[in-house]
C-alpha positions as YAML, in Angstrom:
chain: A
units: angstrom
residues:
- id: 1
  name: UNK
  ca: [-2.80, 34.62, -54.42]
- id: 2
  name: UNK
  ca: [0.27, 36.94, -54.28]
- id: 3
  name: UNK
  ca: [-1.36, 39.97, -55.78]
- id: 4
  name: UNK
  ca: [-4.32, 39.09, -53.24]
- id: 5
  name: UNK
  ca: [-1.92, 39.39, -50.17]
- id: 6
  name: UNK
  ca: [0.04, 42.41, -51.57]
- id: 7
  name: UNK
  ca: [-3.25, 44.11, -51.98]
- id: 8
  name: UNK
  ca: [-3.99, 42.88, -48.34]
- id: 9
  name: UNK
  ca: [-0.86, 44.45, -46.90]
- id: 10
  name: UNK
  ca: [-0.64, 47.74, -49.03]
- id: 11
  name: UNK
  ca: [-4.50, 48.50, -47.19]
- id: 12
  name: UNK
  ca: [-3.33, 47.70, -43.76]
- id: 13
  name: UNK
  ca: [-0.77, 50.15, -44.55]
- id: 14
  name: UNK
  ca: [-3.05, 52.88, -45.73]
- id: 15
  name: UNK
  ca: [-5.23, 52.35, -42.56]
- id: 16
  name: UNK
  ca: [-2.26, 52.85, -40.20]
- id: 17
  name: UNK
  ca: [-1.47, 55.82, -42.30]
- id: 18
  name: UNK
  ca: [-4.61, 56.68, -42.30]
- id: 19
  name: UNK
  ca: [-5.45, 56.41, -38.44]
- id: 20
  name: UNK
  ca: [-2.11, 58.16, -37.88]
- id: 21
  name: UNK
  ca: [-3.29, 61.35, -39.78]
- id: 22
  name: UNK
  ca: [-6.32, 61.17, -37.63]
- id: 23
  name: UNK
  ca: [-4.57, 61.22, -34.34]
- id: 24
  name: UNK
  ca: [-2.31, 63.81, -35.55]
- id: 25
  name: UNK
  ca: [-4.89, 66.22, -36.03]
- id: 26
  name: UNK
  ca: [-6.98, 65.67, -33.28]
- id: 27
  name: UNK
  ca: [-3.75, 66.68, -31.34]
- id: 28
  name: UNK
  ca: [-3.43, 69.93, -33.05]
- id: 29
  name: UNK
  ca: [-6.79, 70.66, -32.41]
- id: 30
  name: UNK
  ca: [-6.34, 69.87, -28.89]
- id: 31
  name: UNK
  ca: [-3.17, 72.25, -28.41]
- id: 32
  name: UNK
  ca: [-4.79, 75.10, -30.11]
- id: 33
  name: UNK
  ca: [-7.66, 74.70, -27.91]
- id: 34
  name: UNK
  ca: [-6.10, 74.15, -24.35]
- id: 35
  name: UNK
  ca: [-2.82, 75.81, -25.06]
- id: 36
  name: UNK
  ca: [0.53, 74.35, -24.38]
- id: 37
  name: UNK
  ca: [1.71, 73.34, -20.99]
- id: 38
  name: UNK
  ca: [4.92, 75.42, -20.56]
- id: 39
  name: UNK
  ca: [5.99, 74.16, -16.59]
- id: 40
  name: UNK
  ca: [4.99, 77.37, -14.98]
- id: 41
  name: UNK
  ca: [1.20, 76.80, -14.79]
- id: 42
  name: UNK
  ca: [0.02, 76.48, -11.13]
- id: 43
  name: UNK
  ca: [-0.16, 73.55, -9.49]
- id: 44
  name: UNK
  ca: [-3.38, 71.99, -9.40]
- id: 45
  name: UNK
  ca: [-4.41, 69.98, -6.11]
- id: 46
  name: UNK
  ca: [-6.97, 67.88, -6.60]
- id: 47
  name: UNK
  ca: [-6.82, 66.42, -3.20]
- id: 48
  name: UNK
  ca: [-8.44, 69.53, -2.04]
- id: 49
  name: UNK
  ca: [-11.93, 70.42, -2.41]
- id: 50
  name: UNK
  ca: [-13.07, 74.06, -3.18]
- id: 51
  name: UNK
  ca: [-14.80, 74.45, 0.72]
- id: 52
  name: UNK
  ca: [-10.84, 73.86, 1.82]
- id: 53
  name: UNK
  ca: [-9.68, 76.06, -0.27]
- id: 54
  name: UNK
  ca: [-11.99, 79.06, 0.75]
- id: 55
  name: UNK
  ca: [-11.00, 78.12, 4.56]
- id: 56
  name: UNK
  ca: [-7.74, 79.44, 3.92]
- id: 57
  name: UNK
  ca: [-9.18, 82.34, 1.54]
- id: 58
  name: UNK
  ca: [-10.99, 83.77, 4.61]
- id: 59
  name: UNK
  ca: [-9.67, 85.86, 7.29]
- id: 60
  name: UNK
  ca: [-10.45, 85.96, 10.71]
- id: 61
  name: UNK
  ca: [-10.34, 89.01, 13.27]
- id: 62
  name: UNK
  ca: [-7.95, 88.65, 15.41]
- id: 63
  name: UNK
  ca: [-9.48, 91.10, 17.60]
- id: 64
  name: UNK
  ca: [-12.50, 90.79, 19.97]
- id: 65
  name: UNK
  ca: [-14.56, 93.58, 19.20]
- id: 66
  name: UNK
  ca: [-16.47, 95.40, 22.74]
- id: 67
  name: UNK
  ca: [-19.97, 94.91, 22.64]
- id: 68
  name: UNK
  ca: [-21.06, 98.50, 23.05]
- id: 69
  name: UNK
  ca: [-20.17, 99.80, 19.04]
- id: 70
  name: UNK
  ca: [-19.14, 103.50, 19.10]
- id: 71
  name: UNK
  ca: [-18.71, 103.50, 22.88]
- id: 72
  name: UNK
  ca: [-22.83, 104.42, 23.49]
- id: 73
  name: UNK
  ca: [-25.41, 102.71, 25.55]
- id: 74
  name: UNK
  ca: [-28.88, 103.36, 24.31]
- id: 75
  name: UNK
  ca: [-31.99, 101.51, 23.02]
- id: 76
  name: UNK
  ca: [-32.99, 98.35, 24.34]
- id: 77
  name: UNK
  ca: [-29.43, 98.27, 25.75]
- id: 78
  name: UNK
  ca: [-29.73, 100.44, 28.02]
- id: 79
  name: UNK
  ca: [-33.13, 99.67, 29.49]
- id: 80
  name: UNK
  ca: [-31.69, 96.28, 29.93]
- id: 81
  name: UNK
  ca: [-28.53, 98.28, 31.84]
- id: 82
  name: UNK
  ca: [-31.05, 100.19, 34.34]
- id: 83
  name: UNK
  ca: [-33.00, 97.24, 35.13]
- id: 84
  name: UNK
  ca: [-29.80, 95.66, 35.83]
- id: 85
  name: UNK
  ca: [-28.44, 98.20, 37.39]
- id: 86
  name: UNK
  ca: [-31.58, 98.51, 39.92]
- id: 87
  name: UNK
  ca: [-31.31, 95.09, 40.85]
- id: 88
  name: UNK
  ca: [-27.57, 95.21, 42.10]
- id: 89
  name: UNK
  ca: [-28.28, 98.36, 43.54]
- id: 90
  name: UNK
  ca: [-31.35, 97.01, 45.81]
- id: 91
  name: UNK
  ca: [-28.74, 93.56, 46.46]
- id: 92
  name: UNK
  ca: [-26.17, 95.86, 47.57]
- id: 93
  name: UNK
  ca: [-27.45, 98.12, 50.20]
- id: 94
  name: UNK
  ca: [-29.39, 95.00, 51.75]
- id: 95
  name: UNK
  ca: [-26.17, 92.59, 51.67]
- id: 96
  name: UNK
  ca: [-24.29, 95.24, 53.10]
- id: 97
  name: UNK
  ca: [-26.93, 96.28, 55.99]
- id: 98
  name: UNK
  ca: [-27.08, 92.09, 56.80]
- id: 99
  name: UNK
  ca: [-22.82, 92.34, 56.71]
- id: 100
  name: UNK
  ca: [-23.22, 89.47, 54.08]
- id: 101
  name: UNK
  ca: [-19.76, 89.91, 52.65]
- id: 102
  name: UNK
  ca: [-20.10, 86.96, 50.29]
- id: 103
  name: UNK
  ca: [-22.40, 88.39, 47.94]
- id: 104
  name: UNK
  ca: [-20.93, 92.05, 48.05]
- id: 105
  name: UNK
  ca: [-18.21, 90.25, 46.62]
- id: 106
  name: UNK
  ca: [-20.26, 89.26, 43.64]
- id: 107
  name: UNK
  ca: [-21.49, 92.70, 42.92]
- id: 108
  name: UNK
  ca: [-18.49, 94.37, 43.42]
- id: 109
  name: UNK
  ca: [-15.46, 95.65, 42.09]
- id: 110
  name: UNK
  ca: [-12.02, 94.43, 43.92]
- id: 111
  name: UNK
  ca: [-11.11, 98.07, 44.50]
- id: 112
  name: UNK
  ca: [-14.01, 98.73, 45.81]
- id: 113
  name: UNK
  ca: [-14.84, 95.29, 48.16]
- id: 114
  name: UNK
  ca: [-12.08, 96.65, 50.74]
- id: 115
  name: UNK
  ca: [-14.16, 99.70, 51.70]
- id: 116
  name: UNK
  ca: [-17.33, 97.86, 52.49]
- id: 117
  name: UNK
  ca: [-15.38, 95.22, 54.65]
- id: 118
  name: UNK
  ca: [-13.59, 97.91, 56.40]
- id: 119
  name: UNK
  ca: [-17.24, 99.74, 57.02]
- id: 120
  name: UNK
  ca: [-18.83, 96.38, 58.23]
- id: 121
  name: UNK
  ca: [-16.03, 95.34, 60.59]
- id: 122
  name: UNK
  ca: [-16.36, 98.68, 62.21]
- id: 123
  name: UNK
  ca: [-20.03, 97.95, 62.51]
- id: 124
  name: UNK
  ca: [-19.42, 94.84, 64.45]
- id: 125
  name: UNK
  ca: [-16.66, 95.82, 66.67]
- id: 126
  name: UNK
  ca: [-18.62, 98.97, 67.59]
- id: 127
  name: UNK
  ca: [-22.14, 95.95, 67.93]
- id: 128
  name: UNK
  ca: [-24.19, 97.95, 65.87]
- id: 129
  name: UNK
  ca: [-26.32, 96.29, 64.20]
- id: 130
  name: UNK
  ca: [-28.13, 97.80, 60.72]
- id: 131
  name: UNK
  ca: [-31.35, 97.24, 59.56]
- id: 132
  name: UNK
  ca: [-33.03, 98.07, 56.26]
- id: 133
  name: UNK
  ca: [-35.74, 97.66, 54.06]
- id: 134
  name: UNK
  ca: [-36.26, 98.64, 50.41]
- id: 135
  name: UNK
  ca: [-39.56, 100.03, 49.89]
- id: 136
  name: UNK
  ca: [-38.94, 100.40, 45.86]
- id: 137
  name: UNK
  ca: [-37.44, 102.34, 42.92]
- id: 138
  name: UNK
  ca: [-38.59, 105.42, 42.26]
- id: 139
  name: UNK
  ca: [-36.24, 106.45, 39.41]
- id: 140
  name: UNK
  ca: [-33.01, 105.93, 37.96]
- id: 141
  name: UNK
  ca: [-31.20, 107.53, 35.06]
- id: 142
  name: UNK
  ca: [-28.24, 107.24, 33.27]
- id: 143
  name: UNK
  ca: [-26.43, 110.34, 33.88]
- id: 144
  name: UNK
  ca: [-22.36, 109.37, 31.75]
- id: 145
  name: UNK
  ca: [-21.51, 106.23, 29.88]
- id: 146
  name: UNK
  ca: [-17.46, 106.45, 29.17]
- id: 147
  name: UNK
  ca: [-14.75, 104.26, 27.57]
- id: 148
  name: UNK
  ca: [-11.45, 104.40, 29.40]
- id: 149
  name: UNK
  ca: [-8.88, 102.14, 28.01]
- id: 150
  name: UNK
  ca: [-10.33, 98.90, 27.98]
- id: 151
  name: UNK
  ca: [-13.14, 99.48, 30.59]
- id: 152
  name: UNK
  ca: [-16.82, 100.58, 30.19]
- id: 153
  name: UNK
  ca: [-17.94, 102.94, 32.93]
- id: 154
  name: UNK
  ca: [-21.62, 103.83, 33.90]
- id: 155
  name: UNK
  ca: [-23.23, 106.73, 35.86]
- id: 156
  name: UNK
  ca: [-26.28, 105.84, 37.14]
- id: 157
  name: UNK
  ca: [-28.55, 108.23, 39.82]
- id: 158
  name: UNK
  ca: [-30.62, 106.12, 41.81]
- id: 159
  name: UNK
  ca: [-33.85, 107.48, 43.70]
- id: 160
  name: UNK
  ca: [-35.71, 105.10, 46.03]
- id: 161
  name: UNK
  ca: [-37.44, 104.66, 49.06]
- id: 162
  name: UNK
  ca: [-35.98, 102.91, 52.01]
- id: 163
  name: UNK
  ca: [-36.73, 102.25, 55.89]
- id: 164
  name: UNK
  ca: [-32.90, 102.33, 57.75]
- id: 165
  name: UNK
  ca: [-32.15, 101.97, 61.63]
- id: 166
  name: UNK
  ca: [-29.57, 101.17, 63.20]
- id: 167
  name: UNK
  ca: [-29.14, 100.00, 66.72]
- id: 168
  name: UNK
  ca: [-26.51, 99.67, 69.42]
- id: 169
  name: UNK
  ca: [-25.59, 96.86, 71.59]
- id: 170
  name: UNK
  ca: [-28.64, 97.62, 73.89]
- id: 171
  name: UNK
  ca: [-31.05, 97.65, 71.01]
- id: 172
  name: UNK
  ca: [-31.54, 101.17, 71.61]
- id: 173
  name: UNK
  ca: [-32.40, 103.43, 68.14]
- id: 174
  name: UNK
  ca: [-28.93, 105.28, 67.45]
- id: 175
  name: UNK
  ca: [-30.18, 105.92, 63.87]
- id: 176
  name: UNK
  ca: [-33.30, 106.23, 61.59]
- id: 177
  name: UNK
  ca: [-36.50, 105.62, 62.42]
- id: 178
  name: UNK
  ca: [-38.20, 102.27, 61.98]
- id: 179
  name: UNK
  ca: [-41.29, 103.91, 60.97]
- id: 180
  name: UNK
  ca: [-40.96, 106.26, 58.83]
- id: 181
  name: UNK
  ca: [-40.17, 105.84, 54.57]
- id: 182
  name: UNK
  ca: [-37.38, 108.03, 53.66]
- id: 183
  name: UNK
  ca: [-36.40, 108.88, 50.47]
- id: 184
  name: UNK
  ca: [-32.19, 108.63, 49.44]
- id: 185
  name: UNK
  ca: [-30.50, 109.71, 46.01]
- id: 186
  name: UNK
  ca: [-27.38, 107.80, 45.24]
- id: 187
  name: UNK
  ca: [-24.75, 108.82, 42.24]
- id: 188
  name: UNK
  ca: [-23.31, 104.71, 41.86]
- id: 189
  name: UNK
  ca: [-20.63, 104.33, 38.86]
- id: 190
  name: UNK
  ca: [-20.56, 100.74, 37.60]
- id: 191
  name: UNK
  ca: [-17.64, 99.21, 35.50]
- id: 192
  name: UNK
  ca: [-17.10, 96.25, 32.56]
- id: 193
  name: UNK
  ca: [-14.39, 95.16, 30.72]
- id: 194
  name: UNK
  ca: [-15.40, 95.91, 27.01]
- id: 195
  name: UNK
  ca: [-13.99, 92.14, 25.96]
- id: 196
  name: UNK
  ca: [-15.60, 90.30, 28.88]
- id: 197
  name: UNK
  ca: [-17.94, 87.53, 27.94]
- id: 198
  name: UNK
  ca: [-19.80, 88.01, 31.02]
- id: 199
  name: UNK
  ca: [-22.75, 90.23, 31.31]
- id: 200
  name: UNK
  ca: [-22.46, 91.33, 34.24]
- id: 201
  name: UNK
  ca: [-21.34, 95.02, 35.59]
- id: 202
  name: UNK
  ca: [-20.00, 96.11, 38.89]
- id: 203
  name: UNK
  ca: [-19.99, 98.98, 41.15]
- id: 204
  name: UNK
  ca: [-16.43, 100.65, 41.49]
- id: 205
  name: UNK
  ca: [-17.09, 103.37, 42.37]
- id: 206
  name: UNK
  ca: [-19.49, 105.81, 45.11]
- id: 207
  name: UNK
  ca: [-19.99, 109.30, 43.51]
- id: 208
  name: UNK
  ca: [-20.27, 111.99, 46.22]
- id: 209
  name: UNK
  ca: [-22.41, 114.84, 44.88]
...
């Protein structure tokens, strides 16, 4: 019975000596594989997925960019411009002949607005009234597209037919001729901020050629 329990306890010893081997060298396997943590690894944040991460990997422009690249105006662009462009032009001479300062304001730029409410006063302190009718579009070209500082700026020669008369406070004809098409060439620059979200352009200028 004594050499039976000796025996016992001399194999639990060998196991534990045994299983201690073991553990030892799975260990050193483990080191040489993953290498030895020496306290000047980088952190690892496993709070944070990998999407997070590239969120602060990418960089955003600070700056808008204009929407005309290399400062030009062609293509689709600038049919799109001269459709535009013949539209306001059309709204602008028959707002101003009907004095209807509300929408000038709309197609116009504020250096430009006081000049056509100056003109239009004049018109009704001196009672004259102004008539017009567009007849159509003949042609219209782009003739400069410029960058200054942070403004687009747009030539633009109109050609198109019009009927224009203008009477005095008697009605009587002072100007034009209600009855006969006449043909007018205009040189109209339009402006647009190259950051502005809005489409729009405006006229800021009256070209005398």
């Amino acid at each position: 019975m004594y050499i039976y329990q000796t025996m016992s306890n001399n194999f639990g010893y060998i196991d534990i000596i045994l299983l201690g081997m073991i553990a030892g060298f799975i260990i050193l396997r483990l080191r040489n594989i993953l290498g030895r943590k020496t306290g000047h690894q980088d952190k690892i944040y496993t709070g944070f997925s990998q999407k997070k991460f590239q969120q602060f990997e990418k960089k955003e422009e600070s700056t808008k960019k204009p929407k005309y690249p290399g400062d030009t105006l062609e293509g689709e662009e600038k049919e799109k411009f001269l459709k535009g462009a013949e539209i306001a032009y059309e709204s602008i001479i028959t707002a101003f002949a009907k004095g209807d300062l509300k929408k000038l304001k709309n197609l116009l730029n504020p250096n430009i607005i006081l000049n056509f409410e100056e003109a239009i006063l004049q018109r009704n302190k001196n009672k004259i009234v102004s008539e017009l009718t567009f007849i159509g579009m003949k042609d219209s070209q782009l003739e400069k597209f410029e960058k200054i500082k942070n403004e687009f700026y747009a030539t633009v020669k109109f050609v198109c037919e019009i009927v224009s008369v203008k009477r005095d406070k008697d009605n009587k004809i002072i100007e034009g001729n209600p009855d006969k098409i006449k043909t007018v060439t205009d040189h109209w620059k339009f402006s647009k901020n190259i950051f502005s979200k809005n489409p729009n352009w405006y006229l800021s200028e009256i070209v005398s050629k």
